[in-house]
């Protein structure tokens, strides 16, 4: 079955009660056992450990990533928090400075628990000597937020595995439709499913996916004990959202390319996956397309607040991945917990505008930006 079919038919209808075309939402928290020693044949006993709706979502997602198992979490942060629990005090996480603000906050907190975190400006420059024996996890976000830097997943995986370090990739921005980190050698894929997988800005959810059964057991244990599970209703909503992932993304990518062209014609600097010349080849090799997120520098000749207030279609709001187009300034939203020095170091200027492109008509999106730019031009 090809990917686009798997999005919809990945879980056979025959597995649904009554062969219902869409799965039911199982709300039950507890399940009758066959006897005092054994669960019933479904294997499900208690809703935190397993739920039929959540299990179905996990099975579908594992399939889409070419993995063996997935764990659905209450949020992307809960998924990230479960992965970092694989690292023990005294051990080290290698990651990038240019990373989602919430992930940065989580990693900073880990330092209080005796875990060392090293932020690299560019993971592509990692060498064998960076993998000291204490390095247990490399956490990659590719492309990264908000400057869309691309990391060579294959290269890092080879280096990391020589030192028996795990490689986790936050694949939120591209999804398995455009990039499959497990196939590229990564051990763990992490998602904020709140974004493109859900696609409708109405579910907060996270996922981890792995291809090794031992690692799957460890993460299942963490999910069970940590308890940050996804609810049955949100699991259902995510199964529903995933069905339209590729059709939504196709339109979003088309719109994104048009808008990048439009902004570049104005002579503004744009950032998108592979826009840095040295990352173009990596992006082309490891991903099918650029996704639907880009950023640009608003020149000083335009008033930032007037520009943002002048937009009628783009909403100034955090988040991304929904069918609605959103716009934001990372310096005051997702990356406000960075110090001004850190922001400057990782290229997050106060005039950096991040655009999360939706599926609206491209002519309306272009007009909206055009008018807001015209109105905000300083004399
Ligand atoms: C949004 C986001 C997260 C956090 O996910 P939540 O679902 O909001 O908890 C993590 N990583 C990336 C890249 C994100 O965009």
mmCIF file of C-alpha atoms and ligand atoms in Angstrom:
data_model
loop_
_atom_site.group_PDB
_atom_site.id
_atom_site.type_symbol
_atom_site.label_atom_id
_atom_site.label_comp_id
_atom_site.label_asym_id
_atom_site.label_seq_id
_atom_site.Cartn_x
_atom_site.Cartn_y
_atom_site.Cartn_z
ATOM 1 C CA UNK A 1 0.000 0.000 0.000
ATOM 2 C CA UNK A 2 1.434 3.408 -0.926
ATOM 3 C CA UNK A 3 1.779 6.213 1.601
ATOM 4 C CA UNK A 4 -1.272 8.230 0.521
ATOM 5 C CA UNK A 5 -3.441 5.137 0.780
ATOM 6 C CA UNK A 6 -1.946 4.176 4.139
ATOM 7 C CA UNK A 7 -2.956 7.576 5.554
ATOM 8 C CA UNK A 8 -6.558 6.524 5.022
ATOM 9 C CA UNK A 9 -6.604 2.719 4.903
ATOM 10 C CA UNK A 10 -3.593 2.007 7.147
ATOM 11 C CA UNK A 11 -5.897 0.476 9.740
ATOM 12 C CA UNK A 12 -8.257 -1.902 7.909
ATOM 13 C CA UNK A 13 -11.954 -1.166 8.339
ATOM 14 C CA UNK A 14 -12.377 -4.834 9.336
ATOM 15 C CA UNK A 15 -10.628 -3.992 12.618
ATOM 16 C CA UNK A 16 -13.439 -1.604 13.590
ATOM 17 C CA UNK A 17 -16.490 -2.942 15.459
ATOM 18 C CA UNK A 18 -19.406 -3.353 13.004
ATOM 19 C CA UNK A 19 -16.824 -2.655 10.253
ATOM 20 C CA UNK A 20 -17.578 1.008 10.787
ATOM 21 C CA UNK A 21 -15.741 3.147 8.239
ATOM 22 C CA UNK A 22 -14.296 5.313 10.999
ATOM 23 C CA UNK A 23 -13.154 3.961 14.372
ATOM 24 C CA UNK A 24 -15.301 4.458 17.466
ATOM 25 C CA UNK A 25 -14.026 6.441 20.451
ATOM 26 C CA UNK A 26 -13.549 4.085 23.401
ATOM 27 C CA UNK A 27 -14.039 6.016 26.613
ATOM 28 C CA UNK A 28 -13.801 3.047 29.013
ATOM 29 C CA UNK A 29 -11.018 3.354 31.565
ATOM 30 C CA UNK A 30 -11.109 -0.294 32.658
ATOM 31 C CA UNK A 31 -11.602 -3.659 30.937
ATOM 32 C CA UNK A 32 -12.899 -6.969 32.262
ATOM 33 C CA UNK A 33 -10.202 -9.608 32.601
ATOM 34 C CA UNK A 34 -10.534 -13.248 31.513
ATOM 35 C CA UNK A 35 -9.281 -14.459 34.885
ATOM 36 C CA UNK A 36 -7.400 -13.180 37.917
ATOM 37 C CA UNK A 37 -4.030 -13.648 36.242
ATOM 38 C CA UNK A 38 -4.692 -12.515 32.675
ATOM 39 C CA UNK A 39 -6.220 -9.641 30.769
ATOM 40 C CA UNK A 40 -8.785 -10.463 28.089
ATOM 41 C CA UNK A 41 -7.503 -11.313 24.623
ATOM 42 C CA UNK A 42 -7.256 -7.636 23.598
ATOM 43 C CA UNK A 43 -4.469 -7.234 26.149
ATOM 44 C CA UNK A 44 -6.013 -4.011 27.405
ATOM 45 C CA UNK A 45 -6.580 -3.719 31.145
ATOM 46 C CA UNK A 46 -6.556 -0.080 32.174
ATOM 47 C CA UNK A 47 -6.854 3.071 30.052
ATOM 48 C CA UNK A 48 -3.534 4.606 30.966
ATOM 49 C CA UNK A 49 -1.651 1.534 29.798
ATOM 50 C CA UNK A 50 -3.718 1.117 26.652
ATOM 51 C CA UNK A 51 -6.900 2.326 25.011
ATOM 52 C CA UNK A 52 -8.334 0.913 21.761
ATOM 53 C CA UNK A 53 -8.630 4.333 20.080
ATOM 54 C CA UNK A 54 -5.160 5.433 21.160
ATOM 55 C CA UNK A 55 -3.679 2.064 20.215
ATOM 56 C CA UNK A 56 -5.173 2.396 16.753
ATOM 57 C CA UNK A 57 -3.631 5.831 16.292
ATOM 58 C CA UNK A 58 -0.251 4.515 17.495
ATOM 59 C CA UNK A 59 -0.382 1.579 15.105
ATOM 60 C CA UNK A 60 -1.234 3.859 12.196
ATOM 61 C CA UNK A 61 1.559 6.309 12.971
ATOM 62 C CA UNK A 62 4.163 3.545 13.424
ATOM 63 C CA UNK A 63 3.211 2.274 9.981
ATOM 64 C CA UNK A 64 3.504 5.696 8.347
ATOM 65 C CA UNK A 65 7.037 6.163 9.726
ATOM 66 C CA UNK A 66 8.226 2.623 8.878
ATOM 67 C CA UNK A 67 8.631 2.035 12.614
ATOM 68 C CA UNK A 68 7.564 -0.814 14.923
ATOM 69 C CA UNK A 69 5.734 1.161 17.585
ATOM 70 C CA UNK A 70 4.492 4.629 18.496
ATOM 71 C CA UNK A 71 3.377 6.237 21.757
ATOM 72 C CA UNK A 72 0.765 8.975 21.756
ATOM 73 C CA UNK A 73 1.314 11.679 24.350
ATOM 74 C CA UNK A 74 -0.783 14.537 25.711
ATOM 75 C CA UNK A 75 1.370 17.099 23.870
ATOM 76 C CA UNK A 76 4.528 17.435 21.855
ATOM 77 C CA UNK A 77 6.280 18.497 25.049
ATOM 78 C CA UNK A 78 5.079 15.335 26.838
ATOM 79 C CA UNK A 79 6.542 13.300 23.948
ATOM 80 C CA UNK A 80 9.854 15.159 24.249
ATOM 81 C CA UNK A 81 9.796 14.763 28.036
ATOM 82 C CA UNK A 82 9.392 10.996 27.671
ATOM 83 C CA UNK A 83 12.382 10.783 25.306
ATOM 84 C CA UNK A 84 14.730 12.756 27.551
ATOM 85 C CA UNK A 85 13.903 10.330 30.366
ATOM 86 C CA UNK A 86 16.087 7.845 28.498
ATOM 87 C CA UNK A 87 19.048 9.987 29.595
ATOM 88 C CA UNK A 88 20.421 9.588 33.134
ATOM 89 C CA UNK A 89 22.193 12.023 35.472
ATOM 90 C CA UNK A 90 25.855 12.318 34.452
ATOM 91 C CA UNK A 91 25.016 11.741 30.808
ATOM 92 C CA UNK A 92 24.956 14.291 27.998
ATOM 93 C CA UNK A 93 22.516 15.437 25.322
ATOM 94 C CA UNK A 94 23.891 17.068 22.176
ATOM 95 C CA UNK A 95 21.495 19.394 20.444
ATOM 96 C CA UNK A 96 21.234 22.585 18.415
ATOM 97 C CA UNK A 97 20.792 26.134 19.658
ATOM 98 C CA UNK A 98 18.295 26.830 16.930
ATOM 99 C CA UNK A 99 15.483 24.765 18.457
ATOM 100 C CA UNK A 100 11.835 25.098 19.480
ATOM 101 C CA UNK A 101 11.584 27.392 22.527
ATOM 102 C CA UNK A 102 9.671 24.826 24.636
ATOM 103 C CA UNK A 103 12.307 22.189 23.951
ATOM 104 C CA UNK A 104 15.003 24.646 25.049
ATOM 105 C CA UNK A 105 13.121 25.268 28.333
ATOM 106 C CA UNK A 106 12.793 21.511 28.949
ATOM 107 C CA UNK A 107 16.493 20.912 28.280
ATOM 108 C CA UNK A 108 17.505 23.791 30.541
ATOM 109 C CA UNK A 109 15.453 22.213 33.371
ATOM 110 C CA UNK A 110 17.271 18.907 32.859
ATOM 111 C CA UNK A 111 20.517 20.579 33.896
ATOM 112 C CA UNK A 112 19.069 20.763 37.432
ATOM 113 C CA UNK A 113 18.788 16.976 37.320
ATOM 114 C CA UNK A 114 22.466 16.486 36.550
ATOM 115 C CA UNK A 115 22.116 16.044 32.804
ATOM 116 C CA UNK A 116 24.532 18.005 30.642
ATOM 117 C CA UNK A 117 23.146 19.686 27.534
ATOM 118 C CA UNK A 118 25.433 21.009 24.813
ATOM 119 C CA UNK A 119 23.935 23.348 22.225
ATOM 120 C CA UNK A 120 25.742 23.413 18.905
ATOM 121 C CA UNK A 121 25.384 26.240 16.457
ATOM 122 C CA UNK A 122 25.383 23.775 13.560
ATOM 123 C CA UNK A 123 25.091 20.023 14.121
ATOM 124 C CA UNK A 124 26.374 19.387 10.589
ATOM 125 C CA UNK A 125 29.820 20.301 11.900
ATOM 126 C CA UNK A 126 29.794 17.587 14.601
ATOM 127 C CA UNK A 127 32.834 15.344 14.481
ATOM 128 C CA UNK A 128 33.759 12.034 15.974
ATOM 129 C CA UNK A 129 35.546 13.812 18.842
ATOM 130 C CA UNK A 130 32.256 15.484 19.909
ATOM 131 C CA UNK A 131 30.870 12.045 20.777
ATOM 132 C CA UNK A 132 32.467 11.499 24.168
ATOM 133 C CA UNK A 133 31.300 8.347 26.026
ATOM 134 C CA UNK A 134 28.823 10.343 28.149
ATOM 135 C CA UNK A 135 26.834 11.437 25.072
ATOM 136 C CA UNK A 136 23.657 9.360 25.159
ATOM 137 C CA UNK A 137 21.295 11.319 22.938
ATOM 138 C CA UNK A 138 21.504 13.676 19.980
ATOM 139 C CA UNK A 139 18.344 15.693 19.611
ATOM 140 C CA UNK A 140 17.846 17.088 16.115
ATOM 141 C CA UNK A 141 15.145 19.405 14.855
ATOM 142 C CA UNK A 142 15.357 19.489 11.065
ATOM 143 C CA UNK A 143 14.317 21.823 9.677
ATOM 144 C CA UNK A 144 14.679 23.946 12.791
ATOM 145 C CA UNK A 145 12.477 26.603 14.293
ATOM 146 C CA UNK A 146 12.336 29.441 13.266
ATOM 147 C CA UNK A 147 15.231 29.814 10.812
ATOM 148 C CA UNK A 148 14.624 26.505 9.013
ATOM 149 C CA UNK A 149 18.179 25.188 9.263
ATOM 150 C CA UNK A 150 18.675 21.680 7.940
ATOM 151 C CA UNK A 151 20.713 18.985 9.716
ATOM 152 C CA UNK A 152 22.130 15.962 7.922
ATOM 153 C CA UNK A 153 20.299 13.196 9.807
ATOM 154 C CA UNK A 154 22.148 10.351 8.074
ATOM 155 C CA UNK A 155 25.565 11.765 8.882
ATOM 156 C CA UNK A 156 24.728 12.347 12.555
ATOM 157 C CA UNK A 157 23.215 8.866 12.866
ATOM 158 C CA UNK A 158 26.412 7.223 11.609
ATOM 159 C CA UNK A 159 28.603 9.240 14.004
ATOM 160 C CA UNK A 160 26.249 8.736 16.972
ATOM 161 C CA UNK A 161 25.872 4.998 16.503
ATOM 162 C CA UNK A 162 29.644 4.504 16.566
ATOM 163 C CA UNK A 163 29.398 5.782 20.165
ATOM 164 C CA UNK A 164 26.134 3.968 20.969
ATOM 165 C CA UNK A 165 24.331 7.241 21.348
ATOM 166 C CA UNK A 166 20.666 7.507 20.363
ATOM 167 C CA UNK A 167 19.458 9.921 17.702
ATOM 168 C CA UNK A 168 16.034 11.528 18.053
ATOM 169 C CA UNK A 169 14.539 13.787 15.391
ATOM 170 C CA UNK A 170 11.738 16.254 15.988
ATOM 171 C CA UNK A 171 9.972 15.834 12.637
ATOM 172 C CA UNK A 172 7.084 18.193 13.399
ATOM 173 C CA UNK A 173 7.679 20.537 10.449
ATOM 174 C CA UNK A 174 7.845 17.971 7.641
ATOM 175 C CA UNK A 175 6.070 14.830 8.910
ATOM 176 C CA UNK A 176 6.548 11.368 7.411
ATOM 177 C CA UNK A 177 4.916 12.617 4.215
ATOM 178 C CA UNK A 178 8.056 14.603 3.414
ATOM 179 C CA UNK A 179 10.799 13.099 5.600
ATOM 180 C CA UNK A 180 11.248 9.722 7.279
ATOM 181 C CA UNK A 181 13.980 10.007 9.930
ATOM 182 C CA UNK A 182 13.883 6.305 10.877
ATOM 183 C CA UNK A 183 14.767 5.398 7.281
ATOM 184 C CA UNK A 184 17.633 7.901 7.469
ATOM 185 C CA UNK A 185 19.074 6.107 10.494
ATOM 186 C CA UNK A 186 17.475 7.919 13.434
ATOM 187 C CA UNK A 187 16.287 5.847 16.413
ATOM 188 C CA UNK A 188 13.366 7.974 17.544
ATOM 189 C CA UNK A 189 10.975 10.328 15.758
ATOM 190 C CA UNK A 190 9.234 12.934 17.891
ATOM 191 C CA UNK A 191 6.172 14.968 16.972
ATOM 192 C CA UNK A 192 4.142 17.815 18.113
ATOM 193 C CA UNK A 193 1.091 16.279 16.403
ATOM 194 C CA UNK A 194 -0.662 19.519 17.332
ATOM 195 C CA UNK A 195 0.706 20.909 14.079
ATOM 196 C CA UNK A 196 0.531 19.256 10.616
ATOM 197 C CA UNK A 197 -0.625 15.779 11.690
ATOM 198 C CA UNK A 198 -3.758 17.203 13.298
ATOM 199 C CA UNK A 199 -3.915 20.031 10.761
ATOM 200 C CA UNK A 200 -6.925 21.855 12.156
ATOM 201 C CA UNK A 201 -5.636 23.705 15.222
ATOM 202 C CA UNK A 202 -7.998 21.800 17.511
ATOM 203 C CA UNK A 203 -5.881 19.075 19.132
ATOM 204 C CA UNK A 204 -2.836 19.270 21.398
ATOM 205 C CA UNK A 205 -0.947 15.992 20.977
ATOM 206 C CA UNK A 206 2.498 14.436 20.757
ATOM 207 C CA UNK A 207 3.991 11.232 19.406
ATOM 208 C CA UNK A 208 7.159 9.197 19.582
ATOM 209 C CA UNK A 209 7.947 6.499 17.026
ATOM 210 C CA UNK A 210 10.758 3.925 17.065
ATOM 211 C CA UNK A 211 11.983 1.014 14.961
ATOM 212 C CA UNK A 212 13.632 -1.041 17.725
ATOM 213 C CA UNK A 213 11.420 -3.204 19.932
ATOM 214 C CA UNK A 214 13.657 -2.790 23.016
ATOM 215 C CA UNK A 215 13.413 0.972 22.747
ATOM 216 C CA UNK A 216 9.667 0.665 22.113
ATOM 217 C CA UNK A 217 9.297 -1.217 25.411
ATOM 218 C CA UNK A 218 11.275 1.427 27.282
ATOM 219 C CA UNK A 219 9.140 4.254 25.887
ATOM 220 C CA UNK A 220 5.927 2.313 26.544
ATOM 221 C CA UNK A 221 7.050 1.885 30.151
ATOM 222 C CA UNK A 222 7.782 5.625 30.415
ATOM 223 C CA UNK A 223 4.385 6.430 28.890
ATOM 224 C CA UNK A 224 2.693 4.151 31.424
ATOM 225 C CA UNK A 225 4.534 5.417 34.491
ATOM 226 C CA UNK A 226 4.826 9.082 33.473
ATOM 227 C CA UNK A 227 1.144 8.970 32.495
ATOM 228 C CA UNK A 228 1.137 11.787 29.948
ATOM 229 C CA UNK A 229 -1.165 9.900 27.579
ATOM 230 C CA UNK A 230 -3.361 11.213 24.786
ATOM 231 C CA UNK A 231 -7.116 11.100 25.467
ATOM 232 C CA UNK A 232 -9.442 8.845 23.423
ATOM 233 C CA UNK A 233 -11.194 11.843 21.868
ATOM 234 C CA UNK A 234 -7.936 13.530 20.822
ATOM 235 C CA UNK A 235 -6.663 10.196 19.505
ATOM 236 C CA UNK A 236 -9.749 9.999 17.317
ATOM 237 C CA UNK A 237 -9.341 13.597 16.114
ATOM 238 C CA UNK A 238 -5.750 12.859 15.160
ATOM 239 C CA UNK A 239 -6.694 9.728 13.182
ATOM 240 C CA UNK A 240 -9.177 11.926 11.356
ATOM 241 C CA UNK A 241 -6.660 14.714 10.739
ATOM 242 C CA UNK A 242 -3.985 12.331 9.438
ATOM 243 C CA UNK A 243 -6.291 11.160 6.632
ATOM 244 C CA UNK A 244 -5.981 14.515 4.851
ATOM 245 C CA UNK A 245 -2.312 15.156 5.665
ATOM 246 C CA UNK A 246 -0.953 14.868 2.135
ATOM 247 C CA UNK A 247 -3.741 16.798 0.381
ATOM 248 C CA UNK A 248 -3.457 19.620 2.894
ATOM 249 C CA UNK A 249 0.302 19.643 2.677
ATOM 250 C CA UNK A 250 0.342 19.684 -1.140
ATOM 251 C CA UNK A 251 -1.706 22.895 -1.187
ATOM 252 C CA UNK A 252 0.265 24.388 1.693
ATOM 253 C CA UNK A 253 3.590 23.711 -0.047
ATOM 254 C CA UNK A 254 2.320 25.207 -3.308
ATOM 255 C CA UNK A 255 1.148 28.340 -1.467
ATOM 256 C CA UNK A 256 4.436 28.526 0.456
ATOM 257 C CA UNK A 257 6.561 28.495 -2.686
ATOM 258 C CA UNK A 258 4.432 31.251 -4.208
ATOM 259 C CA UNK A 259 4.745 33.409 -1.092
ATOM 260 C CA UNK A 260 8.512 32.886 -0.855
ATOM 261 C CA UNK A 261 8.781 34.014 -4.485
ATOM 262 C CA UNK A 262 6.610 37.047 -3.718
ATOM 263 C CA UNK A 263 8.708 38.058 -0.693
ATOM 264 C CA UNK A 264 11.997 37.466 -2.516
ATOM 265 C CA UNK A 265 10.861 39.696 -5.379
ATOM 266 C CA UNK A 266 10.702 42.496 -2.802
ATOM 267 C CA UNK A 267 14.347 41.866 -2.077
ATOM 268 C CA UNK A 268 13.789 40.684 1.518
ATOM 269 C CA UNK A 269 15.900 37.892 3.027
ATOM 270 C CA UNK A 270 13.950 34.635 3.313
ATOM 271 C CA UNK A 271 14.637 31.417 5.187
ATOM 272 C CA UNK A 272 13.234 28.029 4.229
ATOM 273 C CA UNK A 273 14.624 24.490 4.382
ATOM 274 C CA UNK A 274 17.622 24.427 2.066
ATOM 275 C CA UNK A 275 17.767 28.221 1.605
ATOM 276 C CA UNK A 276 21.287 28.190 3.060
ATOM 277 C CA UNK A 277 23.451 27.172 0.053
ATOM 278 C CA UNK A 278 25.431 24.576 2.029
ATOM 279 C CA UNK A 279 22.194 22.902 3.200
ATOM 280 C CA UNK A 280 20.418 22.707 -0.136
ATOM 281 C CA UNK A 281 21.882 19.350 -1.079
ATOM 282 C CA UNK A 282 21.150 17.849 2.372
ATOM 283 C CA UNK A 283 17.536 18.987 2.251
ATOM 284 C CA UNK A 284 17.072 17.632 -1.281
ATOM 285 C CA UNK A 285 18.588 14.292 -0.279
ATOM 286 C CA UNK A 286 16.628 13.703 2.922
ATOM 287 C CA UNK A 287 13.243 15.328 2.328
ATOM 288 C CA UNK A 288 10.681 15.301 -0.459
ATOM 289 C CA UNK A 289 9.853 18.992 -0.204
ATOM 290 C CA UNK A 290 10.268 22.158 1.874
ATOM 291 C CA UNK A 291 7.077 22.033 3.918
ATOM 292 C CA UNK A 292 4.891 25.043 4.626
ATOM 293 C CA UNK A 293 6.863 27.211 6.980
ATOM 294 C CA UNK A 294 9.203 30.036 6.074
ATOM 295 C CA UNK A 295 10.511 33.165 7.655
ATOM 296 C CA UNK A 296 11.762 36.509 6.457
ATOM 297 C CA UNK A 297 13.393 39.665 7.755
ATOM 298 C CA UNK A 298 11.122 42.704 7.625
ATOM 299 C CA UNK A 299 13.391 45.582 6.515
ATOM 300 C CA UNK A 300 13.664 48.693 8.721
ATOM 301 C CA UNK A 301 11.757 50.654 6.044
ATOM 302 C CA UNK A 302 8.546 49.001 7.263
ATOM 303 C CA UNK A 303 6.881 49.492 10.640
ATOM 304 C CA UNK A 304 6.569 46.073 12.279
ATOM 305 C CA UNK A 305 3.407 46.685 14.314
ATOM 306 C CA UNK A 306 1.609 48.455 11.439
ATOM 307 C CA UNK A 307 2.488 45.575 9.134
ATOM 308 C CA UNK A 308 1.171 42.951 11.557
ATOM 309 C CA UNK A 309 -2.011 44.877 12.403
ATOM 310 C CA UNK A 310 -2.668 45.468 8.705
ATOM 311 C CA UNK A 311 -3.064 41.762 7.943
ATOM 312 C CA UNK A 312 -6.655 40.593 7.503
ATOM 313 C CA UNK A 313 -6.183 36.935 6.533
ATOM 314 C CA UNK A 314 -2.971 35.963 8.339
ATOM 315 C CA UNK A 315 -3.703 35.810 12.059
ATOM 316 C CA UNK A 316 -0.988 36.844 14.488
ATOM 317 C CA UNK A 317 -0.901 33.681 16.582
ATOM 318 C CA UNK A 318 1.598 31.093 17.761
ATOM 319 C CA UNK A 319 1.607 27.561 16.366
ATOM 320 C CA UNK A 320 1.552 26.282 12.790
ATOM 321 C CA UNK A 321 0.420 23.367 10.689
ATOM 322 C CA UNK A 322 -3.290 24.132 10.546
ATOM 323 C CA UNK A 323 -5.266 24.972 7.434
ATOM 324 C CA UNK A 324 -5.364 28.637 8.504
ATOM 325 C CA UNK A 325 -2.407 30.879 7.656
ATOM 326 C CA UNK A 326 -0.671 32.288 10.720
ATOM 327 C CA UNK A 327 2.112 34.772 11.219
ATOM 328 C CA UNK A 328 4.348 35.434 14.199
ATOM 329 C CA UNK A 329 7.479 37.053 15.531
ATOM 330 C CA UNK A 330 9.570 34.307 17.196
ATOM 331 C CA UNK A 331 11.537 36.832 19.275
ATOM 332 C CA UNK A 332 8.400 37.763 21.251
ATOM 333 C CA UNK A 333 6.600 34.406 21.126
ATOM 334 C CA UNK A 334 8.212 30.964 20.729
ATOM 335 C CA UNK A 335 11.720 32.187 21.605
ATOM 336 C CA UNK A 336 11.018 34.804 24.256
ATOM 337 C CA UNK A 337 12.722 32.683 26.929
ATOM 338 C CA UNK A 338 16.029 32.996 25.053
ATOM 339 C CA UNK A 339 18.188 35.875 26.288
ATOM 340 C CA UNK A 340 18.700 38.692 23.738
ATOM 341 C CA UNK A 341 22.300 37.419 23.348
ATOM 342 C CA UNK A 342 21.096 33.870 22.629
ATOM 343 C CA UNK A 343 18.582 35.160 20.090
ATOM 344 C CA UNK A 344 21.253 37.210 18.348
ATOM 345 C CA UNK A 345 23.608 34.213 18.372
ATOM 346 C CA UNK A 346 21.036 31.916 16.751
ATOM 347 C CA UNK A 347 19.895 34.486 14.200
ATOM 348 C CA UNK A 348 16.476 35.252 15.695
ATOM 349 C CA UNK A 349 16.202 38.982 15.141
ATOM 350 C CA UNK A 350 13.375 41.176 16.451
ATOM 351 C CA UNK A 351 12.232 41.706 12.856
ATOM 352 C CA UNK A 352 12.191 38.037 11.924
ATOM 353 C CA UNK A 353 8.683 37.110 10.776
ATOM 354 C CA UNK A 354 7.645 33.467 10.703
ATOM 355 C CA UNK A 355 4.881 32.498 8.310
ATOM 356 C CA UNK A 356 2.890 29.265 8.703
ATOM 357 C CA UNK A 357 1.089 28.920 5.403
ATOM 358 C CA UNK A 358 -2.444 27.533 5.216
ATOM 359 C CA UNK A 359 -4.614 26.326 2.364
ATOM 360 C CA UNK A 360 -6.452 29.556 1.497
ATOM 361 C CA UNK A 361 -6.489 30.934 -2.043
ATOM 362 C CA UNK A 362 -2.984 32.092 -2.929
ATOM 363 C CA UNK A 363 -4.219 35.348 -4.528
ATOM 364 C CA UNK A 364 -5.850 36.364 -1.233
ATOM 365 C CA UNK A 365 -2.746 35.480 0.773
ATOM 366 C CA UNK A 366 -0.499 37.470 -1.565
ATOM 367 C CA UNK A 367 -2.851 40.478 -1.567
ATOM 368 C CA UNK A 368 -3.019 40.431 2.209
ATOM 369 C CA UNK A 369 0.779 40.642 2.524
ATOM 370 C CA UNK A 370 1.022 43.211 -0.270
ATOM 371 C CA UNK A 371 -1.509 45.581 1.316
ATOM 372 C CA UNK A 372 -0.057 45.233 4.814
ATOM 373 C CA UNK A 373 3.428 45.935 3.459
ATOM 374 C CA UNK A 374 2.281 48.996 1.489
ATOM 375 C CA UNK A 375 0.486 50.429 4.526
ATOM 376 C CA UNK A 376 3.417 49.908 6.855
ATOM 377 C CA UNK A 377 6.058 51.504 4.634
ATOM 378 C CA UNK A 378 7.717 54.388 6.452
ATOM 379 C CA UNK A 379 7.974 57.660 4.480
HETATM 380 C C1 LIG B 1 4.907 23.018 18.888
HETATM 381 C C2 LIG B 1 6.199 22.297 18.887
HETATM 382 C C3 LIG B 1 6.584 21.496 19.974
HETATM 383 C C4 LIG B 1 5.745 21.381 21.224
HETATM 384 O O1 LIG B 1 4.554 20.714 20.964
HETATM 385 P P1 LIG B 1 3.205 20.918 21.811
HETATM 386 O O2 LIG B 1 2.250 20.035 21.112
HETATM 387 O O3 LIG B 1 2.850 22.359 21.755
HETATM 388 O O4 LIG B 1 3.490 20.484 23.206
HETATM 389 C C5 LIG B 1 7.771 20.801 19.875
HETATM 390 N N1 LIG B 1 8.558 20.892 18.785
HETATM 391 C C6 LIG B 1 8.219 21.664 17.728
HETATM 392 C C7 LIG B 1 9.130 21.718 16.560
HETATM 393 C C8 LIG B 1 7.036 22.388 17.747
HETATM 394 O O5 LIG B 1 6.716 23.168 16.710
#
